[in-house]
Amino acid sequence: MRKKETITSLQAGKGNRKLVMITAYDALFASLFHESVDMILVGDSLNMSFLGEPDTLSATLDQMIYHTKAVCNGAPKSFVICDMPFGTVGTERDALANAVKVFRQTRADAIKVEGGKERAAIVKHLTQNAIAVMGHVGLMPQSVRSEGGYKIKGRDSKDFEAIMEDALSIEAAGAFAIVIEGVTPELAQAVTEALSIPVIGIGAGQETDGQVLVWSDMLGFFENFKPKFVKRYLQGATLVKEAVGEYAKEVRSGAFPTEEHTY
Ligand code: KIV
């Protein structure tokens, strides 16, 4: 039985073991993942893979709370992080009220907040009020509309310096770890070396302290598009379609149910 991670054990992992994070949105899958991973993120990516929306922006706090409750129920021994959706951490007051709501209504261990140095004061306010915060810098999906798309970061020196400053200011604000997404491996490595907290990469190369992937991408359930950084460990969509096709065929032919499945 896996022992539940804590902020102390996760931070002690830096430089000693690679940290593994995966997303989950429900109790069933969370219960399948928790033995293998260090952290489960209830990502606002659920708005895309669960709800079928084109981006994460319309996810609401109540939806995140509902799914975080489910994940905590399915994986009670996991370190669970609830992603704060777009528009819920815009001011210190709103951010704290919304984070307290997450902590009161779920058993999440931490929240994740997208944003760089412009959000450092808000992250500091949260961490000073007993809210454990994971930062998220680099490519930030909640900025997709303001930035006009998803763009890989750190390719020029201005971008490189800005994201380094973002990461350092979120660490200084008291975050216990950060996600770095969609950046060059050189930038991810430099940030990992500069910070004393764990840096978890997604689309950020090999040199970070750990990795995170969206479960439906890495298990091959999401077929429409495969970003370069995703490795499919299962052909989930193919397996499901084959199995459901087989079930439908057997119902239509009368091969299911048999006596074995009859009271
Ligand atoms: O929402 C999410 O799943 C995320 C991960 C991609 C890090 O933020």
Short mmCIF file of C-alpha atoms and ligand atoms in Angstrom, two decimals:
data_model
loop_
_atom_site.label_atom_id
_atom_site.label_comp_id
_atom_site.label_asym_id
_atom_site.label_seq_id
_atom_site.Cartn_x
_atom_site.Cartn_y
_atom_site.Cartn_z
CA MET A 1 0.00 0.00 0.00
CA ARG A 2 1.44 3.37 -1.07
CA LYS A 3 2.03 5.90 1.70
CA LYS A 4 0.37 9.27 1.20
CA GLU A 5 2.78 11.96 0.03
CA THR A 6 3.09 15.23 1.93
CA ILE A 7 4.59 18.55 0.92
CA THR A 8 7.68 17.57 2.94
CA SER A 9 8.08 14.20 1.20
CA LEU A 10 7.46 15.74 -2.24
CA GLN A 11 10.01 18.47 -1.63
CA ALA A 12 12.52 15.93 -0.30
CA GLY A 13 12.13 14.18 -3.65
CA LYS A 14 13.79 17.05 -5.53
CA GLY A 15 17.12 15.80 -6.85
CA ASN A 16 16.53 12.32 -5.39
CA ARG A 17 13.65 10.82 -7.36
CA LYS A 18 11.47 11.85 -10.28
CA LEU A 19 7.99 12.92 -9.16
CA VAL A 20 5.00 11.57 -11.07
CA MET A 21 1.73 13.41 -11.44
CA ILE A 22 -1.31 12.51 -13.55
CA THR A 23 -4.69 14.16 -13.92
CA ALA A 24 -7.92 12.47 -12.85
CA TYR A 25 -11.47 13.75 -12.81
CA ASP A 26 -13.44 10.96 -11.15
CA ALA A 27 -13.29 8.41 -8.35
CA LEU A 28 -12.97 5.34 -10.58
CA PHE A 29 -9.91 6.40 -12.55
CA ALA A 30 -8.33 8.04 -9.49
CA SER A 31 -8.58 4.68 -7.71
CA LEU A 32 -6.77 3.03 -10.63
CA PHE A 33 -3.98 5.62 -10.72
CA HIS A 34 -3.13 6.27 -7.11
CA GLU A 35 -0.82 3.28 -6.44
CA SER A 36 1.50 4.38 -9.26
CA VAL A 37 1.73 8.14 -8.88
CA ASP A 38 2.88 10.70 -6.30
CA MET A 39 0.22 13.32 -6.98
CA ILE A 40 -3.16 13.51 -8.70
CA LEU A 41 -4.15 16.80 -10.31
CA VAL A 42 -7.81 17.55 -10.87
CA GLY A 43 -6.93 19.73 -13.84
CA ASP A 44 -9.27 22.22 -15.45
CA SER A 45 -8.36 20.27 -18.61
CA LEU A 46 -11.45 18.30 -17.57
CA ASN A 47 -13.42 21.06 -19.30
CA MET A 48 -11.93 19.84 -22.60
CA SER A 49 -11.61 16.10 -22.20
CA PHE A 50 -14.65 15.55 -19.94
CA LEU A 51 -17.04 18.27 -21.14
CA GLY A 52 -15.86 18.54 -24.75
CA GLU A 53 -15.28 22.31 -24.64
CA PRO A 54 -12.60 23.79 -26.93
CA ASP A 55 -10.56 25.26 -24.03
CA THR A 56 -10.41 25.38 -20.22
CA LEU A 57 -11.90 28.84 -19.77
CA SER A 58 -15.50 27.91 -19.03
CA ALA A 59 -14.68 25.52 -16.18
CA THR A 60 -16.32 26.72 -12.96
CA LEU A 61 -15.24 26.45 -9.34
CA ASP A 62 -18.27 24.31 -8.51
CA GLN A 63 -17.34 21.86 -11.28
CA MET A 64 -13.77 21.68 -9.99
CA ILE A 65 -15.05 21.05 -6.46
CA TYR A 66 -17.42 18.31 -7.66
CA HIS A 67 -14.63 16.49 -9.51
CA THR A 68 -12.08 17.04 -6.72
CA LYS A 69 -14.51 15.44 -4.25
CA ALA A 70 -14.81 12.45 -6.57
CA VAL A 71 -11.03 12.08 -6.92
CA CYS A 72 -10.50 12.37 -3.15
CA ASN A 73 -13.15 9.67 -2.61
CA GLY A 74 -11.55 7.34 -5.16
CA ALA A 75 -7.97 7.88 -3.99
CA PRO A 76 -8.12 8.81 -0.30
CA LYS A 77 -4.41 8.06 0.14
CA SER A 78 -3.32 10.35 -2.71
CA PHE A 79 -1.93 13.87 -2.57
CA VAL A 80 -4.68 15.65 -4.54
CA ILE A 81 -4.40 19.09 -6.13
CA CYS A 82 -7.42 21.08 -7.34
CA ASP A 83 -6.78 23.39 -10.29
CA MET A 84 -8.25 26.87 -9.73
CA PRO A 85 -10.25 27.65 -12.86
CA PHE A 86 -10.11 30.82 -14.93
CA GLY A 87 -11.32 33.94 -13.13
CA THR A 88 -11.25 32.55 -9.59
CA VAL A 89 -7.94 33.99 -8.34
CA GLY A 90 -8.04 37.51 -9.81
CA THR A 91 -7.81 39.36 -6.48
CA GLU A 92 -6.39 38.38 -3.07
CA ARG A 93 -9.87 38.46 -1.57
CA ASP A 94 -11.49 36.30 -4.28
CA ALA A 95 -8.56 33.91 -4.39
CA LEU A 96 -8.66 33.28 -0.65
CA ALA A 97 -12.46 32.96 -0.52
CA ASN A 98 -12.40 30.49 -3.43
CA ALA A 99 -9.47 28.50 -2.07
CA VAL A 100 -11.14 28.26 1.35
CA LYS A 101 -14.27 26.98 -0.40
CA VAL A 102 -12.17 24.25 -2.09
CA PHE A 103 -10.53 23.29 1.22
CA ARG A 104 -13.85 23.28 3.10
CA GLN A 105 -15.81 21.30 0.51
CA THR A 106 -13.14 18.78 -0.56
CA ARG A 107 -10.21 16.92 0.97
CA ALA A 108 -7.75 18.39 -1.56
CA ASP A 109 -4.24 18.88 -0.20
CA ALA A 110 -3.41 21.86 -2.38
CA ILE A 111 -4.64 24.08 -5.18
CA LYS A 112 -2.89 24.97 -8.45
CA VAL A 113 -2.77 28.56 -9.65
CA GLU A 114 -1.75 29.57 -13.18
CA GLY A 115 0.31 32.74 -13.40
CA GLY A 116 3.71 34.36 -13.12
CA LYS A 117 5.05 37.37 -11.26
CA GLU A 118 1.80 39.32 -11.75
CA ARG A 119 0.12 36.71 -9.53
CA ALA A 120 2.88 36.44 -6.90
CA ALA A 121 1.16 38.71 -4.36
CA ILE A 122 -2.00 36.60 -4.62
CA VAL A 123 -0.04 33.35 -4.18
CA LYS A 124 1.68 34.89 -1.14
CA HIS A 125 -1.69 35.85 0.36
CA LEU A 126 -2.90 32.28 -0.12
CA THR A 127 0.21 30.59 1.30
CA GLN A 128 0.18 32.97 4.31
CA ASN A 129 -3.36 31.79 4.98
CA ALA A 130 -2.57 28.07 5.14
CA ILE A 131 -3.42 27.27 1.53
CA ALA A 132 -0.81 25.04 -0.14
CA VAL A 133 -0.23 26.32 -3.67
CA MET A 134 1.30 24.68 -6.72
CA GLY A 135 2.24 27.33 -9.31
CA HIS A 136 1.94 26.95 -13.09
CA VAL A 137 4.20 28.96 -15.42
CA GLY A 138 5.29 28.89 -19.06
CA LEU A 139 2.46 28.07 -21.43
CA MET A 140 -0.69 28.82 -19.47
CA PRO A 141 -3.82 27.35 -21.06
CA GLN A 142 -6.04 29.90 -19.28
CA SER A 143 -4.33 32.62 -21.37
CA VAL A 144 -5.19 30.95 -24.69
CA ARG A 145 -7.63 33.65 -25.81
CA SER A 146 -5.57 36.65 -24.64
CA GLU A 147 -2.47 35.20 -26.31
CA GLY A 148 -4.27 34.05 -29.47
CA GLY A 149 -3.32 30.38 -29.16
CA TYR A 150 -0.99 27.95 -27.42
CA LYS A 151 2.60 29.06 -27.95
CA ILE A 152 5.79 27.30 -26.86
CA LYS A 153 7.72 29.59 -24.53
CA GLY A 154 11.37 30.39 -23.93
CA ARG A 155 12.58 30.47 -27.51
CA ASP A 156 13.97 33.99 -27.23
CA SER A 157 16.02 35.49 -24.43
CA LYS A 158 13.30 37.97 -23.34
CA ASP A 159 10.80 35.16 -22.94
CA PHE A 160 13.42 33.00 -21.20
CA GLU A 161 14.19 35.72 -18.63
CA ALA A 162 10.51 36.55 -18.08
CA ILE A 163 9.54 32.94 -17.33
CA MET A 164 12.55 32.48 -15.06
CA GLU A 165 11.40 35.59 -13.16
CA ASP A 166 7.85 34.19 -13.02
CA ALA A 167 9.07 30.91 -11.53
CA LEU A 168 11.34 32.61 -8.99
CA SER A 169 8.61 34.98 -7.84
CA ILE A 170 6.06 32.18 -7.42
CA GLU A 171 8.62 30.22 -5.38
CA ALA A 172 9.31 33.33 -3.26
CA ALA A 173 5.54 33.70 -2.73
CA GLY A 174 5.56 30.34 -0.95
CA ALA A 175 4.43 27.82 -3.57
CA PHE A 176 5.47 24.28 -2.61
CA ALA A 177 6.04 23.22 -6.26
CA ILE A 178 5.38 24.47 -9.76
CA VAL A 179 4.26 23.08 -13.09
CA ILE A 180 6.17 24.34 -16.10
CA GLU A 181 4.35 23.78 -19.38
CA GLY A 182 5.24 24.09 -23.05
CA VAL A 183 8.74 25.51 -22.79
CA THR A 184 12.11 24.67 -24.32
CA PRO A 185 14.07 21.99 -22.45
CA GLU A 186 16.86 24.53 -21.81
CA LEU A 187 14.46 26.87 -20.00
CA ALA A 188 12.88 24.01 -18.03
CA GLN A 189 16.34 22.82 -16.95
CA ALA A 190 17.43 26.34 -15.95
CA VAL A 191 14.25 26.84 -13.89
CA THR A 192 14.63 23.40 -12.28
CA GLU A 193 18.19 24.24 -11.26
CA ALA A 194 17.32 27.75 -10.05
CA LEU A 195 14.41 26.72 -7.81
CA SER A 196 14.64 24.78 -4.60
CA ILE A 197 11.03 23.52 -4.89
CA PRO A 198 10.01 20.67 -7.24
CA VAL A 199 9.43 21.67 -10.87
CA ILE A 200 7.00 19.37 -12.68
CA GLY A 201 7.18 19.49 -16.47
CA ILE A 202 4.65 18.95 -19.24
CA GLY A 203 6.00 19.44 -22.72
CA ALA A 204 9.19 20.72 -21.07
CA GLY A 205 11.76 17.98 -21.73
CA GLN A 206 13.56 15.55 -19.48
CA GLU A 207 15.40 17.73 -16.98
CA THR A 208 12.58 18.71 -14.64
CA ASP A 209 12.01 17.15 -11.20
CA GLY A 210 8.98 15.26 -12.47
CA GLN A 211 6.33 14.98 -15.16
CA VAL A 212 2.59 15.40 -15.48
CA LEU A 213 0.31 14.18 -18.26
CA VAL A 214 -3.42 14.40 -18.84
CA TRP A 215 -4.77 10.89 -18.30
CA SER A 216 -6.99 10.78 -21.39
CA ASP A 217 -4.02 11.78 -23.58
CA MET A 218 -1.55 9.28 -22.15
CA LEU A 219 -4.06 6.41 -22.16
CA GLY A 220 -5.04 7.15 -25.77
CA PHE A 221 -8.68 8.01 -25.12
CA PHE A 222 -8.44 11.45 -26.70
CA GLU A 223 -8.04 10.79 -30.40
CA ASN A 224 -8.64 14.15 -32.08
CA PHE A 225 -5.14 15.50 -31.60
CA LYS A 226 -1.87 14.28 -30.06
CA PRO A 227 0.56 16.97 -28.95
CA LYS A 228 4.24 16.09 -29.55
CA PHE A 229 4.94 15.79 -25.81
CA VAL A 230 2.30 13.12 -25.24
CA LYS A 231 3.25 9.45 -25.22
CA ARG A 232 0.31 7.06 -25.50
CA TYR A 233 0.80 4.18 -23.05
CA LEU A 234 -2.50 2.54 -24.06
CA GLN A 235 -4.70 2.61 -27.14
CA GLY A 236 -7.70 3.35 -24.91
CA ALA A 237 -10.08 4.59 -27.59
CA THR A 238 -9.44 1.58 -29.83
CA LEU A 239 -9.88 -0.89 -26.96
CA VAL A 240 -13.12 0.75 -25.80
CA LYS A 241 -14.58 0.93 -29.31
CA GLU A 242 -13.74 -2.72 -29.93
CA ALA A 243 -15.25 -3.83 -26.62
CA VAL A 244 -18.46 -1.80 -27.02
CA GLY A 245 -18.74 -2.97 -30.64
CA GLU A 246 -18.46 -6.58 -29.45
CA TYR A 247 -21.14 -6.02 -26.78
CA ALA A 248 -23.50 -4.44 -29.34
CA LYS A 249 -22.91 -7.33 -31.76
CA GLU A 250 -23.65 -9.93 -29.08
CA VAL A 251 -26.82 -8.17 -27.89
CA ARG A 252 -28.08 -7.98 -31.47
CA SER A 253 -27.25 -11.61 -32.21
CA GLY A 254 -28.60 -12.90 -28.90
CA ALA A 255 -25.14 -14.17 -27.81
CA PHE A 256 -25.40 -12.00 -24.68
CA PRO A 257 -26.71 -12.59 -22.07
CA THR A 258 -26.24 -16.33 -21.62
CA GLU A 259 -27.27 -18.44 -18.63
CA GLU A 260 -24.03 -17.40 -16.94
CA HIS A 261 -25.33 -13.83 -16.74
CA THR A 262 -28.93 -14.72 -15.81
CA TYR A 263 -30.47 -15.09 -12.29
O1 KIV B 1 -5.49 21.27 -16.40
C1 KIV B 1 -4.54 20.48 -16.44
O2 KIV B 1 -4.71 19.27 -16.68
C2 KIV B 1 -3.21 21.02 -16.23
C3 KIV B 1 -2.06 20.14 -16.57
C4 KIV B 1 -1.90 20.07 -18.03
C5 KIV B 1 -0.81 20.57 -15.90
O3 KIV B 1 -3.07 22.12 -15.81
#
